[in-house]
Coordinates of C-alpha atoms and ligand atoms in Angstrom, one line a residue:
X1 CA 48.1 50.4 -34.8
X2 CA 49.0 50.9 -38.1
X3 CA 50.7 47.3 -38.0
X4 CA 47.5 45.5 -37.3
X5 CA 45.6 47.7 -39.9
X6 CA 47.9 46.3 -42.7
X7 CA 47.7 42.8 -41.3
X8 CA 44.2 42.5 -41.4
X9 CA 44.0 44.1 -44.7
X10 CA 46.3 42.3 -46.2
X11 CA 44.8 38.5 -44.9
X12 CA 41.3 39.9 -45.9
X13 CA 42.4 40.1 -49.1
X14 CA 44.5 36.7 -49.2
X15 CA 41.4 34.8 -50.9
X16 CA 40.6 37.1 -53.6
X17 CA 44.2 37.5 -54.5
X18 CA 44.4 33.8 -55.2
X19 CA 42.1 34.1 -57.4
X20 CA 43.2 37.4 -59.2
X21 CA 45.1 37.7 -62.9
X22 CA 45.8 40.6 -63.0
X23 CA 49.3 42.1 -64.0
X24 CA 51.2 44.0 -61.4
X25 CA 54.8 45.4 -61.3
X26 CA 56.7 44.3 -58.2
X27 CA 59.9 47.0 -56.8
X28 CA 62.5 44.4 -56.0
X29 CA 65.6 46.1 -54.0
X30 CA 68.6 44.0 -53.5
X31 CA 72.4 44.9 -53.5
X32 CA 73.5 42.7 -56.0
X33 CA 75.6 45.7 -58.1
X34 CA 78.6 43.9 -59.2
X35 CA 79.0 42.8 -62.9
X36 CA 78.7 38.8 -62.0
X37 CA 75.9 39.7 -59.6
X38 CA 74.2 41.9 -62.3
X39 CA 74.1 38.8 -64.6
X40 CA 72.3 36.7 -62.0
X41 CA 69.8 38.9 -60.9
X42 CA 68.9 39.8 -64.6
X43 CA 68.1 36.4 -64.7
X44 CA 65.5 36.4 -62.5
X45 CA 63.7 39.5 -63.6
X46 CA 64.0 38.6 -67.4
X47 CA 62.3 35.6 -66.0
X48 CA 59.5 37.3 -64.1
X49 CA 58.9 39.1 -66.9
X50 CA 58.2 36.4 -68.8
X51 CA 55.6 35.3 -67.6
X52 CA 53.8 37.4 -69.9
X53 CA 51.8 39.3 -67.0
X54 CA 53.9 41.0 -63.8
X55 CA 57.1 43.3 -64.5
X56 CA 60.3 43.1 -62.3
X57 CA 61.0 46.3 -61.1
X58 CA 64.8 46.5 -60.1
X59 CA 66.2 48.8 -57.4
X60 CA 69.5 48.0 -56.9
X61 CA 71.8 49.4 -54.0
X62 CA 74.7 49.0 -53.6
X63 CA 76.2 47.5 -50.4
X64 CA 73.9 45.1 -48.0
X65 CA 73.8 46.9 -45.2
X66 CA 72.8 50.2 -46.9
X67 CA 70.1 48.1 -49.0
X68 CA 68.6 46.5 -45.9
X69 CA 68.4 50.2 -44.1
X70 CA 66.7 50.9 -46.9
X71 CA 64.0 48.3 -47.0
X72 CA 63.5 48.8 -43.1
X73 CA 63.2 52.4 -43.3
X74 CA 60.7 52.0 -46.3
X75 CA 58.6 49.6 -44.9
X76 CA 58.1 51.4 -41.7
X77 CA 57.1 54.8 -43.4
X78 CA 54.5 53.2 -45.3
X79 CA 56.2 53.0 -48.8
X80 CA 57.2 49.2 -48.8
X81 CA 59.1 47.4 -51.7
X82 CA 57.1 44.0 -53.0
X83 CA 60.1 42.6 -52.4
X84 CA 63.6 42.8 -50.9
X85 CA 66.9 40.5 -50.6
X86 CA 68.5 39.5 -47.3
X87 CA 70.4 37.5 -46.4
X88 CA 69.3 34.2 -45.2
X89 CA 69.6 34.8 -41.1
X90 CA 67.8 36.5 -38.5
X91 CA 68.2 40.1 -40.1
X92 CA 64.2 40.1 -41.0
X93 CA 63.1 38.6 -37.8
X94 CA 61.4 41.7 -36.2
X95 CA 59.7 42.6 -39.4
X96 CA 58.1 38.9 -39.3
X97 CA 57.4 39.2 -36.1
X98 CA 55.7 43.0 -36.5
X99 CA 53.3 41.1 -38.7
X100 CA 54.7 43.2 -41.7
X101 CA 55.4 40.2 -43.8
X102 CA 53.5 38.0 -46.5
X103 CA 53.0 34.8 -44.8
X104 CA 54.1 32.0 -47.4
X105 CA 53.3 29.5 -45.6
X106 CA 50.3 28.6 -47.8
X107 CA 52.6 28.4 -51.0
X108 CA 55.2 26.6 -49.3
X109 CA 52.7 24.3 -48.0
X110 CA 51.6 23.5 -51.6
X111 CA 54.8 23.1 -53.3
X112 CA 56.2 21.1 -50.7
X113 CA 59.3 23.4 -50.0
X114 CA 60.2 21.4 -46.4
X115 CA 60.6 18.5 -48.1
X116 CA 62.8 20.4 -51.6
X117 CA 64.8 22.4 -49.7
X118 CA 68.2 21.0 -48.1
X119 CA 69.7 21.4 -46.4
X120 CA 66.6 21.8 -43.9
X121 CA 68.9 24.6 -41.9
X122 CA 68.6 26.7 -45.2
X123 CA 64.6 27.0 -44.7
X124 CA 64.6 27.2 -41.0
X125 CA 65.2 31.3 -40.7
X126 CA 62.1 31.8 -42.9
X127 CA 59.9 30.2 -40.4
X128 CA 59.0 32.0 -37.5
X129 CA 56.4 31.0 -35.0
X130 CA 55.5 28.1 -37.4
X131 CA 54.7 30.4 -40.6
X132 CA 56.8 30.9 -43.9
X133 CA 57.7 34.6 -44.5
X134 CA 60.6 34.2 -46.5
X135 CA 62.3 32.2 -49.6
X136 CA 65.6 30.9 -50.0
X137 CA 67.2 31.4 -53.0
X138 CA 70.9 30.3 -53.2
X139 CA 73.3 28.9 -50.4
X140 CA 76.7 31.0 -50.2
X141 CA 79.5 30.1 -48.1
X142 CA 81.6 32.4 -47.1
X143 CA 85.5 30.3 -46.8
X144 CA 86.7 30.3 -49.7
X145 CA 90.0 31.5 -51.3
X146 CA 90.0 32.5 -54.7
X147 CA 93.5 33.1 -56.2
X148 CA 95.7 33.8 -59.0
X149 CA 96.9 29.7 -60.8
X150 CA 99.2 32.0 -62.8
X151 CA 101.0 33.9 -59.5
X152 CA 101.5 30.7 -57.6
X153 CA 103.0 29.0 -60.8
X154 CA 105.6 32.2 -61.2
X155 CA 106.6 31.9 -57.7
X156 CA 107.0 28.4 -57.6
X157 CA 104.4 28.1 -54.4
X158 CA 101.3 25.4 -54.1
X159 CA 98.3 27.3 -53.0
X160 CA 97.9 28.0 -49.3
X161 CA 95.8 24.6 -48.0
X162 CA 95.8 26.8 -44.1
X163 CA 95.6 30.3 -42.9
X164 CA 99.6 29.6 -41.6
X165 CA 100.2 29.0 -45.8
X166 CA 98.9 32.0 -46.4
X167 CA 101.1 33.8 -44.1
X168 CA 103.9 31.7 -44.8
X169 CA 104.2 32.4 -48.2
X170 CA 103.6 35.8 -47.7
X171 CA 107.4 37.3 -48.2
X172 CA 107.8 35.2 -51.5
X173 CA 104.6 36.5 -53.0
X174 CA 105.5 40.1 -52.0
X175 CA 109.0 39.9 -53.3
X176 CA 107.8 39.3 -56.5
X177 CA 105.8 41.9 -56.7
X178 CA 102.2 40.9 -56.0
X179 CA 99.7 41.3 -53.1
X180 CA 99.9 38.3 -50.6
X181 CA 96.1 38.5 -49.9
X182 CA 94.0 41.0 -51.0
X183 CA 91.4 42.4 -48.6
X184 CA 88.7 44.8 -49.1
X185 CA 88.5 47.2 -46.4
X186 CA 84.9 47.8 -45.1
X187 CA 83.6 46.3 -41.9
X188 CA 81.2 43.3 -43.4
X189 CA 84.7 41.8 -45.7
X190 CA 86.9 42.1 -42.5
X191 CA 84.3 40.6 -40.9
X192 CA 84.4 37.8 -43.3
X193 CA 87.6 37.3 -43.4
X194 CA 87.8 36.7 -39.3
X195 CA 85.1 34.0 -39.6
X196 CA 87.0 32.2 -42.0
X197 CA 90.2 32.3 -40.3
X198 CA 88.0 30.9 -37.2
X199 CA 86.2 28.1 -38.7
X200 CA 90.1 27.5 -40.5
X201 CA 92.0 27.8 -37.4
X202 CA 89.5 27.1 -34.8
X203 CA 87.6 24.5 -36.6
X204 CA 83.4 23.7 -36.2
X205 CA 83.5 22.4 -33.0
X206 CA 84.9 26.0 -31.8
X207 CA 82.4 27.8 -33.4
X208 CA 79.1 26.0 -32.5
X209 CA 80.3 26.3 -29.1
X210 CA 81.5 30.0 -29.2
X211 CA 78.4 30.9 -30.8
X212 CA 75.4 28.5 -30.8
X213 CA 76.4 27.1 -27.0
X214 CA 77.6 30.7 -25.7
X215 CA 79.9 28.8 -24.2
X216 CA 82.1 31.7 -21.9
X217 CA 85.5 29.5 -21.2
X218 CA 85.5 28.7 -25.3
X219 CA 84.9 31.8 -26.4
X220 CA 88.0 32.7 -23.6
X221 CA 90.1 29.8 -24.4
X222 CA 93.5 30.2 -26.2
X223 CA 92.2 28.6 -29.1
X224 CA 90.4 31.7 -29.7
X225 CA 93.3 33.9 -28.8
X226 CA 95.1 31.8 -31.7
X227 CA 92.3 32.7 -34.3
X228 CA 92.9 36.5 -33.4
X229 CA 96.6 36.0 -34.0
X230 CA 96.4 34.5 -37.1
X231 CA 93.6 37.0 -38.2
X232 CA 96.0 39.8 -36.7
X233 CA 98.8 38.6 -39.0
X234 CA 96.5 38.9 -42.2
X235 CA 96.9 42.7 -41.2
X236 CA 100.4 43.3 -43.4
X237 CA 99.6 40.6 -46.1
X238 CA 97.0 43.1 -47.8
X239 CA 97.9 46.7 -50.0
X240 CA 97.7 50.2 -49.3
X241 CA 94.5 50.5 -51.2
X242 CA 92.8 48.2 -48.9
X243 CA 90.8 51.0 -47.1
X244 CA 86.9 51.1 -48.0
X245 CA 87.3 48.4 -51.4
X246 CA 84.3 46.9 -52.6
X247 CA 84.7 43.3 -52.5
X248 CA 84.3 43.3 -56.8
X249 CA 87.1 45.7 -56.9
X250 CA 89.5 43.3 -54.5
X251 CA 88.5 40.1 -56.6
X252 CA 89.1 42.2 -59.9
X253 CA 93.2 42.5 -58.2
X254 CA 93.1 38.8 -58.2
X255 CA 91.8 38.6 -61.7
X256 CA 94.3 41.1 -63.2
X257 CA 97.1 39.6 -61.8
X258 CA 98.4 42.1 -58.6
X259 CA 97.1 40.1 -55.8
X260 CA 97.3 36.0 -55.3
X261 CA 94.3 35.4 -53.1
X262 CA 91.1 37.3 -51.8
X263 CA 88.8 35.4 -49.2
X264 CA 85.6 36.1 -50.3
X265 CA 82.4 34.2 -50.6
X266 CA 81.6 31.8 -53.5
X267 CA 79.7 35.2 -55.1
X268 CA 83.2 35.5 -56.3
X269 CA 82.7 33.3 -58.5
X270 CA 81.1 35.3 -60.6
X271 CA 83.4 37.9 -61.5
X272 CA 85.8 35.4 -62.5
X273 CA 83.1 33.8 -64.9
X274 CA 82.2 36.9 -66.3
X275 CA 85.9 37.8 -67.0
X276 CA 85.7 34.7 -69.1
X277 CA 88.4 33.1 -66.4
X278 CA 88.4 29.3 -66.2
X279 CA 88.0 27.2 -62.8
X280 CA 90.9 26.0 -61.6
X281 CA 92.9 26.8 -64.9
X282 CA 93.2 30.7 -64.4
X283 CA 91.7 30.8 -61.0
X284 CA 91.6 28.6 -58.2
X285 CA 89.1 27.7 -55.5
X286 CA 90.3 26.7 -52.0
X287 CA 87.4 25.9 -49.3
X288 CA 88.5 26.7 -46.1
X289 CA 91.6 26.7 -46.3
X290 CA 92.2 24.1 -43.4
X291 CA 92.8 20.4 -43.1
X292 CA 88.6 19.7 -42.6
X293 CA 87.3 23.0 -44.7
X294 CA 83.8 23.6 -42.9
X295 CA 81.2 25.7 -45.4
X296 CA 78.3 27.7 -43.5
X297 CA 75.7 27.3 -45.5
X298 CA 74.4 31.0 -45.8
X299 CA 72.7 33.0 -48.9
X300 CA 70.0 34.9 -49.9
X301 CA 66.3 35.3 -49.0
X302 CA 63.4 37.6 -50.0
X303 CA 60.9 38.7 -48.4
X304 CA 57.6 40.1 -49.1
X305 CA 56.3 42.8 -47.4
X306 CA 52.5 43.4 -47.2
X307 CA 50.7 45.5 -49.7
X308 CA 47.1 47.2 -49.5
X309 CA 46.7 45.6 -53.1
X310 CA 45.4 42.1 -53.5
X311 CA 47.4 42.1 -57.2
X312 CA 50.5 43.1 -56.1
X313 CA 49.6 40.2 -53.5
X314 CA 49.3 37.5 -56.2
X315 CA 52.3 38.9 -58.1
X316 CA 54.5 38.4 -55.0
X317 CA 53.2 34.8 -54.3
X318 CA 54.1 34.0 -58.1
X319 CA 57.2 35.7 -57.6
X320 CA 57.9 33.7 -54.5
X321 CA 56.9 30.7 -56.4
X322 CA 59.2 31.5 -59.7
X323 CA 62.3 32.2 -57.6
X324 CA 62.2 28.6 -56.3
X325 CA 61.4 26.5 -59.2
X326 CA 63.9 24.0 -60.7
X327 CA 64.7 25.4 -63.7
X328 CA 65.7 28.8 -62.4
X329 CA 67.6 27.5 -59.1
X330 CA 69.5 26.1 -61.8
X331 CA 70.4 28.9 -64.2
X332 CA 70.5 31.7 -61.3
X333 CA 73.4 29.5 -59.4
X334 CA 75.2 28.6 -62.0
X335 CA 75.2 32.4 -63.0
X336 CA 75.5 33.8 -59.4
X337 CA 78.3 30.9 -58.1
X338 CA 75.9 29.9 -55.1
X339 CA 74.2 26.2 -55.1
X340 CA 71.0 25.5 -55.5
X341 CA 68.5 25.5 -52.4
X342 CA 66.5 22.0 -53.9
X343 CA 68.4 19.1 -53.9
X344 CA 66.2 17.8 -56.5
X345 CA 68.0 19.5 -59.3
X346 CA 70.6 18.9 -62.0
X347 CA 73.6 20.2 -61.4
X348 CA 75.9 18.6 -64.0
X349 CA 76.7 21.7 -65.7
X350 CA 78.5 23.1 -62.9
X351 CA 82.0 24.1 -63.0
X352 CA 85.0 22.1 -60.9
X353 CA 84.9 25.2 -58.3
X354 CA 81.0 24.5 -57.5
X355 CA 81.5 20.6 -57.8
X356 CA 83.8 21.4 -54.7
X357 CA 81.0 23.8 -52.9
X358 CA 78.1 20.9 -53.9
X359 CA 80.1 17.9 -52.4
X360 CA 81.0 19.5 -49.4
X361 CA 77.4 20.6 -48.3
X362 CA 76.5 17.4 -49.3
X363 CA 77.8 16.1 -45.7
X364 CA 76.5 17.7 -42.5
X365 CA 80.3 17.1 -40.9
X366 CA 80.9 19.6 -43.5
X367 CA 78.6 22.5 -42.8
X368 CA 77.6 24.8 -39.8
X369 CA 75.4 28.1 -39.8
X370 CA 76.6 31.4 -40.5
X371 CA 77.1 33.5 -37.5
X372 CA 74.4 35.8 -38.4
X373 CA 71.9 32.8 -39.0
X374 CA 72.5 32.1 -35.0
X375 CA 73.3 35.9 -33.3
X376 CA 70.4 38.6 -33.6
X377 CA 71.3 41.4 -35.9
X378 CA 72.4 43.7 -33.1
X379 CA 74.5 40.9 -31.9
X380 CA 76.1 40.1 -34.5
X381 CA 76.8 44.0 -35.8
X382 CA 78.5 44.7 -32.6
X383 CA 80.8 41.6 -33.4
X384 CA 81.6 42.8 -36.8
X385 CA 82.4 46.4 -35.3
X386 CA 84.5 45.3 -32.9
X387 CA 86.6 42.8 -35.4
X388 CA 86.6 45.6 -37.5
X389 CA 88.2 47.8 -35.0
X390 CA 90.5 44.6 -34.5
X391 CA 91.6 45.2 -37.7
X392 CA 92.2 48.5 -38.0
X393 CA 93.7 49.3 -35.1
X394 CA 97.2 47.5 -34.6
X395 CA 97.9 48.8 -31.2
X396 CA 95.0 46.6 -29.8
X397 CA 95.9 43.5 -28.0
X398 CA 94.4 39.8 -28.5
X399 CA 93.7 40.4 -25.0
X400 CA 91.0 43.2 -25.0
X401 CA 89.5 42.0 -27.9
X402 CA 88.8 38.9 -26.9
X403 CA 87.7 40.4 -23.5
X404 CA 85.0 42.4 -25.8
X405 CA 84.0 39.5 -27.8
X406 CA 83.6 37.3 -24.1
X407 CA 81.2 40.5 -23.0
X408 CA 79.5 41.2 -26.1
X409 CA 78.4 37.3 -26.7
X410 CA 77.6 36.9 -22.8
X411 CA 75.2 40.2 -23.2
X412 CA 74.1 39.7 -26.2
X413 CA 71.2 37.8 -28.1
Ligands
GAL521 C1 76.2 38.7 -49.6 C2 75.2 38.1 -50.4 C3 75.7 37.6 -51.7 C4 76.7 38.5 -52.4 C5 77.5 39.4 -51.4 C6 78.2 40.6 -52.0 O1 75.6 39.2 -48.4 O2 74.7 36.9 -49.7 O3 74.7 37.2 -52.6 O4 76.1 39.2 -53.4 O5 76.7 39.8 -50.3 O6 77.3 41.5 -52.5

């Protein structure tokens, strides 16, 4: 009831908020609460802001999953954000398909963004049933090793170019005194980490079938017994303060100069930047690692949840607008250490560690979707609670894990 009362008020007042100049301040909530993610975001509201009429209201909290309970909880009590971040998948499906969004499609149809965007996978979650409802706003990839030049140098060791480097090299790093591979403890990082060892161990091919095909005699296959191995052996490479780390706080160990490596996302990037690290110099930037690194091309989205307020309406359609022009796709990826969702922009500036991301996803051979981009939310949290428990819990065999990811893939959506 109440969902079709806000749909119909909010198309009624479509027209007149095209026409409408008035100012309006828009509550943004996103999680980005790390000091590199902080510059990036500040970006866009000093942006906003400048256009002389709307204000950027920032509501920042911290942790994705926490931000995005948030936003659903809000929304469905009546008190929704003008906008929010998520990431670019199939986490905001339901609310599109509630009817609780601001269709875009209008806007997207105007300024062309099918034909901007690339890679076209990046814009494909925002459409549902043929209508717009989100933007992208930066592609992240999540396999990526960030690690100390100055460590590997010491210890007379090339960077890891595979997962079995990384455990190889292990003993040598710890011996002289420094964390093998730091990881951050909380379910979403460990859950990170598995995916790269996968598409690094397992490979594309492994994946789209495990995941896209639902294919049951890959996702049982020993290949996928070898990527819980090699995740399993990560276990011992980490340090006793591993439990519940923010991601910032592991990368900051690489930066320092206790740990050699973190896998993390290209967001990483940031913190090294704002350190005032250079790329590859001080830090380095392996993709994959594996023989043929694979990137999934994830990110960020926002959406725009419907308001009784044919301002605020306008606002979030200029909003929506701002966040995908040229000029600030350029300065907020550079800042954030995601590329740019056009393909129609200059990217010179960018440092040797994003030249790397940028020629990569410039080949399809080189790119898949992030697991959440192709499992529903629910499937794809009882994944990441079950490699989580992987993780934690030693005594667990290869065996009845994988027996749990076969069921929970099979059952699932
Ligand atoms: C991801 C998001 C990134 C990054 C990261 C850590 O979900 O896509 O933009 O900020 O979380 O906060």
């Amino acid at each position: 009831m109440k969902t079709s009362r806000i749909a119909l008020f909010a198309s009624a007042l479509m027209c007149s908020a095209a026409f409408s100049a008035q100012a309006a301040e828009l509550e943004v909530i996103h999680w980005w609460t790390s000091g590199g993610e902080q510059a990036a975001v500040s970006l866009l509201a000093k942006e906003f802001d400048a256009n002389g009429q709307d204000q950027w209201r920032d509501s920042a909290i911290a942790g994705g999953e926490q931000a995005r309970a948030v936003v659903m909880q809000r929304i469905l009590g009546g008190d929704a954000p003008q906008a929010a971040q998520f990431n670019n998948s199939r986490q905001f499906e339901e609310l599109a398909e509630a009817g609780l969004l601001l269709d875009l499609s209008d806007l997207a149809k105007k300024e062309k963004w099918r034909d901007v965007v690339r890679p076209k996978s990046i814009l494909d979650p925002c459409e549902i049933d043929g209508k717009i409802y989100c933007v992208p706003v930066n592609i992240h990839s999540d396999q990526w090793l960030w690690t100390n030049k100055a460590i590997y140098k010491e210890v007379g060791l090339k960077e890891p170019q595979s997962w079995q480097d990384v455990i190889d090299q292990a003993g040598k790093i710890r011996d002289a005194g420094y964390i093998p591979l730091a990881v951050g403890g909380q379910g979403w990082q460990e859950d990170l980490t598995f995916d790269d060892v996968f598409m690094g161990v397992g490979g594309k091919e492994l994946w789209n079938k495990v995941y896209v095909d639902r294919d049951e005699d890959a996702a049982k296959s020993p290949e996928v017994a070898k990527v819980f191995e090699t995740y399993a052996k990560l276990r011992d490479l980490t340090d006793e303060g591993s439990a519940g780390r923010n991601w910032n706080d592991t990368t900051s160990l690489v930066i320092n100069g206790k740990a050699a490596a973190q896998a993390m996302g290209d967001w990483a990037r940031g913190e090294f930047v704002l350190a005032g690290k250079t790329a590859e110099v001080d830090y380095g930037c392996v993709p994959g690692p594996s023989e043929h690194p694979i990137l999934t091309t994830g990110g960020d989205i926002f959406i725009f949840p419907k308001q009784d307020d044919a301002d605020k309406e306008a606002a979030q359609l200029r909003l929506a607008s701002m966040l995908l022009s040229p000029d600030v796709q350029v300065k907020f990826n550079t800042a954030k250490g995601s590329s740019p969702v056009r393909g129609d922009v200059n990217m010179a500036s960018a440092d040797p560690c994003m030249q790397k991301g940028l020629a990569l996803l410039n080949d399809d051979a080189n790119i898949a979707l992030p697991k959440n981009a192709i499992l529903s939310s629910d499937t794809d949290g009882r994944i990441q609670d079950l490699v989580s428990q992987f993780w934690n819990t030693p005594s667990m065999t290869v065996a009845d894990v994988q027996d749990q990811f076969v069921h929970i893939l099979q059952d699932g959506s």
